Amino acid sequence: MSLQDIFFVLILFSCLLVSIIKGFYWKHAKLLYMGVIAHRYSNQYLREENAFVHRLNLITFLLMIINFSLVLAKIYPAFGLNKVIMILAILLIYYSVKKIIVVFLGKIFKQNDLAKLTMFFSILFDKTLAFIITPLVVISHFFVFEITHIILILILIITILFLLLKTFWFFKIGRSSFGISNFYIFLYLCIVEISPILLLKKGFFN
C-alpha cells in the first residue's frame, strides 16, 4: 500500500466519523463543541452522562487523533506505514501521559473534580480544533495544486487562536471556580499545553 493510499484511507475514515457525528450525534456534539465559547454548553454536556455521550467522546477522540496525525504527516513527511503508525502512537501516548499527569496531580492535591474538568476542557479544545480543520486536512492532501505550506499556516493560526481561548478559559475557571493560583495555572499550560505547540513550530516553517 502506497503512502497516498494510507492517507486516503485515513481521510476517508475521518470523513466517515464527521458524517456519523453530524448524522447521529449532532445534538450532543453541538453542546460539546459550543463549550469552547460558552461554559453553560459544556456544563450541560457534562450532565449528559450516558452511553450515548460516551460513544460520542470516543468518536470525537478518534477524529482528533486521525486529523492531527494527518497534519503531522504533512509537517514531518512520512515515507511509509511505519512512520504513520509512529505518529498515531505518539499522539496516543501524549494524551495518555497528559491524563496520567492531570489525574496524579488531582489525587495529590485532593482535587479529583478539578482534575476531571481540567482533562475535559483540555481535550475539548483539541477535539473542536480537529473537527474544524477537517476540510483543511482534506485539501492539504488532495488539492490539485501544491498549497501545503499555506494550509499548514492556516492550521497554525487556528491552533494559536484555540490555544489563546483555552488559556483564557483555564484561568477563568481555575480562579473563579477553584481558587487556583495564576502561577500554577500558567505552569500547567506551559508544560502540558504550550510546549507541544512550540515543539511543532520548527516543522511548520521548514
mmCIF file of N, CA and C in Angstrom, residues 121-192:
data_model
loop_
_atom_site.group_PDB
_atom_site.id
_atom_site.type_symbol
_atom_site.label_atom_id
_atom_site.label_comp_id
_atom_site.label_asym_id
_atom_site.label_seq_id
_atom_site.Cartn_x
_atom_site.Cartn_y
_atom_site.Cartn_z
ATOM 1 N N PHE A 121 -11.771 19.918 29.625
ATOM 2 C CA PHE A 121 -11.604 21.162 28.874
ATOM 3 C C PHE A 121 -10.353 21.140 28.006
ATOM 4 N N SER A 122 -9.317 20.480 28.479
ATOM 5 C CA SER A 122 -8.092 20.376 27.686
ATOM 6 C C SER A 122 -8.348 19.658 26.368
ATOM 7 N N ILE A 123 -9.008 18.508 26.468
ATOM 8 C CA ILE A 123 -9.257 17.714 25.265
ATOM 9 C C ILE A 123 -10.427 18.276 24.455
ATOM 10 N N LEU A 124 -11.327 19.028 25.120
ATOM 11 C CA LEU A 124 -12.454 19.645 24.414
ATOM 12 C C LEU A 124 -11.964 20.573 23.308
ATOM 13 N N PHE A 125 -11.010 21.418 23.626
ATOM 14 C CA PHE A 125 -10.498 22.366 22.639
ATOM 15 C C PHE A 125 -9.783 21.641 21.503
ATOM 16 N N ASP A 126 -9.075 20.574 21.831
ATOM 17 C CA ASP A 126 -8.379 19.793 20.796
ATOM 18 C C ASP A 126 -9.380 19.082 19.884
ATOM 19 N N LYS A 127 -10.447 18.545 20.477
ATOM 20 C CA LYS A 127 -11.472 17.864 19.671
ATOM 21 C C LYS A 127 -12.166 18.854 18.734
ATOM 22 N N THR A 128 -12.485 20.032 19.248
ATOM 23 C CA THR A 128 -13.156 21.043 18.434
ATOM 24 C C THR A 128 -12.242 21.527 17.318
ATOM 25 N N LEU A 129 -10.976 21.724 17.647
ATOM 26 C CA LEU A 129 -9.991 22.118 16.633
ATOM 27 C C LEU A 129 -9.914 21.070 15.531
ATOM 28 N N ALA A 130 -9.854 19.802 15.919
ATOM 29 C CA ALA A 130 -9.767 18.713 14.932
ATOM 30 C C ALA A 130 -10.984 18.684 14.025
ATOM 31 N N PHE A 131 -12.166 18.930 14.590
ATOM 32 C CA PHE A 131 -13.397 18.941 13.793
ATOM 33 C C PHE A 131 -13.382 20.090 12.790
ATOM 34 N N ILE A 132 -12.954 21.270 13.224
ATOM 35 C CA ILE A 132 -12.974 22.464 12.372
ATOM 36 C C ILE A 132 -11.976 22.358 11.218
ATOM 37 N N ILE A 133 -10.811 21.765 11.474
ATOM 38 C CA ILE A 133 -9.774 21.729 10.431
ATOM 39 C C ILE A 133 -9.938 20.558 9.457
ATOM 40 N N THR A 134 -11.006 19.769 9.614
ATOM 41 C CA THR A 134 -11.203 18.621 8.716
ATOM 42 C C THR A 134 -11.139 19.005 7.236
ATOM 43 N N PRO A 135 -11.841 20.071 6.776
ATOM 44 C CA PRO A 135 -11.731 20.438 5.355
ATOM 45 C C PRO A 135 -10.314 20.810 4.945
ATOM 46 N N LEU A 136 -9.583 21.487 5.833
ATOM 47 C CA LEU A 136 -8.199 21.873 5.524
ATOM 48 C C LEU A 136 -7.300 20.645 5.419
ATOM 49 N N VAL A 137 -7.552 19.652 6.264
ATOM 50 C CA VAL A 137 -6.780 18.407 6.207
ATOM 51 C C VAL A 137 -6.990 17.707 4.873
ATOM 52 N N VAL A 138 -8.234 17.631 4.431
ATOM 53 C CA VAL A 138 -8.539 17.005 3.140
ATOM 54 C C VAL A 138 -7.855 17.761 2.008
ATOM 55 N N ILE A 139 -7.959 19.089 2.014
ATOM 56 C CA ILE A 139 -7.355 19.907 0.957
ATOM 57 C C ILE A 139 -5.837 19.751 0.939
ATOM 58 N N SER A 140 -5.225 19.700 2.124
ATOM 59 C CA SER A 140 -3.763 19.626 2.191
ATOM 60 C C SER A 140 -3.216 18.357 1.550
ATOM 61 N N HIS A 141 -4.025 17.290 1.526
ATOM 62 C CA HIS A 141 -3.550 16.019 0.990
ATOM 63 C C HIS A 141 -3.990 15.760 -0.443
ATOM 64 N N PHE A 142 -5.101 16.377 -0.858
ATOM 65 C CA PHE A 142 -5.642 16.011 -2.169
ATOM 66 C C PHE A 142 -6.042 17.210 -3.030
ATOM 67 N N PHE A 143 -5.428 18.360 -2.792
ATOM 68 C CA PHE A 143 -5.716 19.504 -3.659
ATOM 69 C C PHE A 143 -4.927 19.373 -4.951
ATOM 70 N N VAL A 144 -5.485 19.932 -6.031
ATOM 71 C CA VAL A 144 -4.860 19.770 -7.345
ATOM 72 C C VAL A 144 -3.525 20.495 -7.432
ATOM 73 N N PHE A 145 -3.383 21.582 -6.660
ATOM 74 C CA PHE A 145 -2.119 22.319 -6.619
ATOM 75 C C PHE A 145 -1.428 22.077 -5.275
ATOM 76 N N GLU A 146 -0.135 22.327 -5.250
ATOM 77 C CA GLU A 146 0.629 22.151 -4.023
ATOM 78 C C GLU A 146 0.498 23.419 -3.159
ATOM 79 N N ILE A 147 -0.387 23.362 -2.178
ATOM 80 C CA ILE A 147 -0.600 24.516 -1.292
ATOM 81 C C ILE A 147 -0.443 24.098 0.172
ATOM 82 N N THR A 148 0.342 23.070 0.390
ATOM 83 C CA THR A 148 0.506 22.528 1.738
ATOM 84 C C THR A 148 0.984 23.587 2.722
ATOM 85 N N HIS A 149 1.966 24.404 2.303
ATOM 86 C CA HIS A 149 2.530 25.405 3.213
ATOM 87 C C HIS A 149 1.465 26.404 3.651
ATOM 88 N N ILE A 150 0.632 26.832 2.724
ATOM 89 C CA ILE A 150 -0.442 27.787 3.046
ATOM 90 C C ILE A 150 -1.443 27.157 4.006
ATOM 91 N N ILE A 151 -1.823 25.905 3.735
ATOM 92 C CA ILE A 151 -2.777 25.201 4.596
ATOM 93 C C ILE A 151 -2.207 25.032 6.002
ATOM 94 N N LEU A 152 -0.926 24.686 6.098
ATOM 95 C CA LEU A 152 -0.307 24.498 7.411
ATOM 96 C C LEU A 152 -0.266 25.802 8.195
ATOM 97 N N ILE A 153 -0.015 26.906 7.516
ATOM 98 C CA ILE A 153 -0.014 28.210 8.188
ATOM 99 C C ILE A 153 -1.419 28.543 8.701
ATOM 100 N N LEU A 154 -2.443 28.255 7.889
ATOM 101 C CA LEU A 154 -3.822 28.480 8.326
ATOM 102 C C LEU A 154 -4.149 27.633 9.550
ATOM 103 N N ILE A 155 -3.711 26.372 9.523
ATOM 104 C CA ILE A 155 -3.954 25.483 10.668
ATOM 105 C C ILE A 155 -3.220 25.996 11.903
ATOM 106 N N LEU A 156 -2.003 26.511 11.710
ATOM 107 C CA LEU A 156 -1.238 27.059 12.827
ATOM 108 C C LEU A 156 -1.945 28.263 13.432
ATOM 109 N N ILE A 157 -2.468 29.142 12.589
ATOM 110 C CA ILE A 157 -3.188 30.331 13.076
ATOM 111 C C ILE A 157 -4.419 29.918 13.879
ATOM 112 N N ILE A 158 -5.185 28.960 13.345
ATOM 113 C CA ILE A 158 -6.377 28.481 14.050
ATOM 114 C C ILE A 158 -5.982 27.827 15.376
ATOM 115 N N THR A 159 -4.874 27.069 15.355
ATOM 116 C CA THR A 159 -4.396 26.410 16.576
ATOM 117 C C THR A 159 -4.018 27.427 17.638
ATOM 118 N N ILE A 160 -3.338 28.501 17.238
ATOM 119 C CA ILE A 160 -2.943 29.547 18.184
ATOM 120 C C ILE A 160 -4.170 30.231 18.774
ATOM 121 N N LEU A 161 -5.177 30.495 17.933
ATOM 122 C CA LEU A 161 -6.418 31.100 18.426
ATOM 123 C C LEU A 161 -7.094 30.199 19.459
ATOM 124 N N PHE A 162 -7.109 28.897 19.167
ATOM 125 C CA PHE A 162 -7.710 27.955 20.116
ATOM 126 C C PHE A 162 -6.883 27.883 21.397
ATOM 127 N N LEU A 163 -5.569 27.969 21.271
ATOM 128 C CA LEU A 163 -4.717 27.936 22.459
ATOM 129 C C LEU A 163 -4.959 29.163 23.338
ATOM 130 N N LEU A 164 -5.133 30.326 22.714
ATOM 131 C CA LEU A 164 -5.433 31.545 23.475
ATOM 132 C C LEU A 164 -6.786 31.427 24.169
ATOM 133 N N LEU A 165 -7.759 30.861 23.454
ATOM 134 C CA LEU A 165 -9.086 30.668 24.035
ATOM 135 C C LEU A 165 -9.033 29.673 25.183
ATOM 136 N N LYS A 166 -8.270 28.606 24.982
ATOM 137 C CA LYS A 166 -8.098 27.608 26.048
ATOM 138 C C LYS A 166 -7.449 28.238 27.273
ATOM 139 N N THR A 167 -6.429 29.059 27.050
ATOM 140 C CA THR A 167 -5.728 29.735 28.146
ATOM 141 C C THR A 167 -6.691 30.619 28.933
ATOM 142 N N PHE A 168 -7.512 31.381 28.209
ATOM 143 C CA PHE A 168 -8.496 32.262 28.855
ATOM 144 C C PHE A 168 -9.434 31.465 29.747
ATOM 145 N N TRP A 169 -9.989 30.360 29.217
ATOM 146 C CA TRP A 169 -10.944 29.575 29.996
ATOM 147 C C TRP A 169 -10.281 28.881 31.183
ATOM 148 N N PHE A 170 -9.035 28.437 31.016
ATOM 149 C CA PHE A 170 -8.345 27.781 32.129
ATOM 150 C C PHE A 170 -8.136 28.764 33.274
ATOM 151 N N PHE A 171 -7.721 29.983 32.953
ATOM 152 C CA PHE A 171 -7.530 30.988 34.002
ATOM 153 C C PHE A 171 -8.867 31.359 34.641
ATOM 154 N N LYS A 172 -9.900 31.537 33.810
ATOM 155 C CA LYS A 172 -11.203 31.943 34.337
ATOM 156 C C LYS A 172 -11.807 30.885 35.243
ATOM 157 N N ILE A 173 -11.824 29.635 34.786
ATOM 158 C CA ILE A 173 -12.416 28.552 35.575
ATOM 159 C C ILE A 173 -11.557 28.223 36.795
ATOM 160 N N GLY A 174 -10.237 28.190 36.579
ATOM 161 C CA GLY A 174 -9.326 27.850 37.674
ATOM 162 C C GLY A 174 -9.402 28.832 38.824
ATOM 163 N N ARG A 175 -9.505 30.117 38.495
ATOM 164 C CA ARG A 175 -9.540 31.138 39.553
ATOM 165 C C ARG A 175 -10.928 31.272 40.177
ATOM 166 N N SER A 176 -11.954 31.367 39.330
ATOM 167 C CA SER A 176 -13.292 31.666 39.843
ATOM 168 C C SER A 176 -13.953 30.460 40.516
ATOM 169 N N SER A 177 -13.739 29.265 39.969
ATOM 170 C CA SER A 177 -14.429 28.082 40.490
ATOM 171 C C SER A 177 -13.633 27.324 41.545
ATOM 172 N N PHE A 178 -12.294 27.363 41.441
ATOM 173 C CA PHE A 178 -11.485 26.550 42.356
ATOM 174 C C PHE A 178 -10.438 27.356 43.120
ATOM 175 N N GLY A 179 -10.294 28.632 42.830
ATOM 176 C CA GLY A 179 -9.329 29.466 43.547
ATOM 177 C C GLY A 179 -7.888 29.065 43.332
ATOM 178 N N ILE A 180 -7.582 28.524 42.166
ATOM 179 C CA ILE A 180 -6.213 28.091 41.863
ATOM 180 C C ILE A 180 -5.338 29.307 41.570
ATOM 181 N N SER A 181 -4.119 29.272 42.055
ATOM 182 C CA SER A 181 -3.181 30.370 41.822
ATOM 183 C C SER A 181 -2.858 30.506 40.332
ATOM 184 N N ASN A 182 -2.708 31.759 39.881
ATOM 185 C CA ASN A 182 -2.347 32.009 38.488
ATOM 186 C C ASN A 182 -1.033 31.328 38.110
ATOM 187 N N PHE A 183 -0.118 31.248 39.078
ATOM 188 C CA PHE A 183 1.191 30.641 38.812
ATOM 189 C C PHE A 183 1.047 29.170 38.443
ATOM 190 N N TYR A 184 0.217 28.429 39.188
ATOM 191 C CA TYR A 184 0.040 27.001 38.922
ATOM 192 C C TYR A 184 -0.694 26.764 37.597
ATOM 193 N N ILE A 185 -1.647 27.633 37.301
ATOM 194 C CA ILE A 185 -2.351 27.518 36.016
ATOM 195 C C ILE A 185 -1.374 27.760 34.871
ATOM 196 N N PHE A 186 -0.557 28.802 35.022
ATOM 197 C CA PHE A 186 0.435 29.136 33.986
ATOM 198 C C PHE A 186 1.453 28.008 33.834
ATOM 199 N N LEU A 187 1.879 27.419 34.947
ATOM 200 C CA LEU A 187 2.855 26.327 34.910
ATOM 201 C C LEU A 187 2.287 25.128 34.170
ATOM 202 N N TYR A 188 1.047 24.785 34.466
ATOM 203 C CA TYR A 188 0.396 23.660 33.776
ATOM 204 C C TYR A 188 0.303 23.928 32.276
ATOM 205 N N LEU A 189 -0.151 25.119 31.913
ATOM 206 C CA LEU A 189 -0.314 25.460 30.496
ATOM 207 C C LEU A 189 1.011 25.388 29.748
ATOM 208 N N CYS A 190 2.064 25.892 30.368
ATOM 209 C CA CYS A 190 3.380 25.888 29.715
ATOM 210 C C CYS A 190 3.894 24.471 29.497
ATOM 211 N N ILE A 191 3.769 23.618 30.526
ATOM 212 C CA ILE A 191 4.351 22.279 30.453
ATOM 213 C C ILE A 191 3.515 21.341 29.587
ATOM 214 N N VAL A 192 2.198 21.368 29.777
ATOM 215 C CA VAL A 192 1.342 20.353 29.158
ATOM 216 C C VAL A 192 0.698 20.812 27.856
#
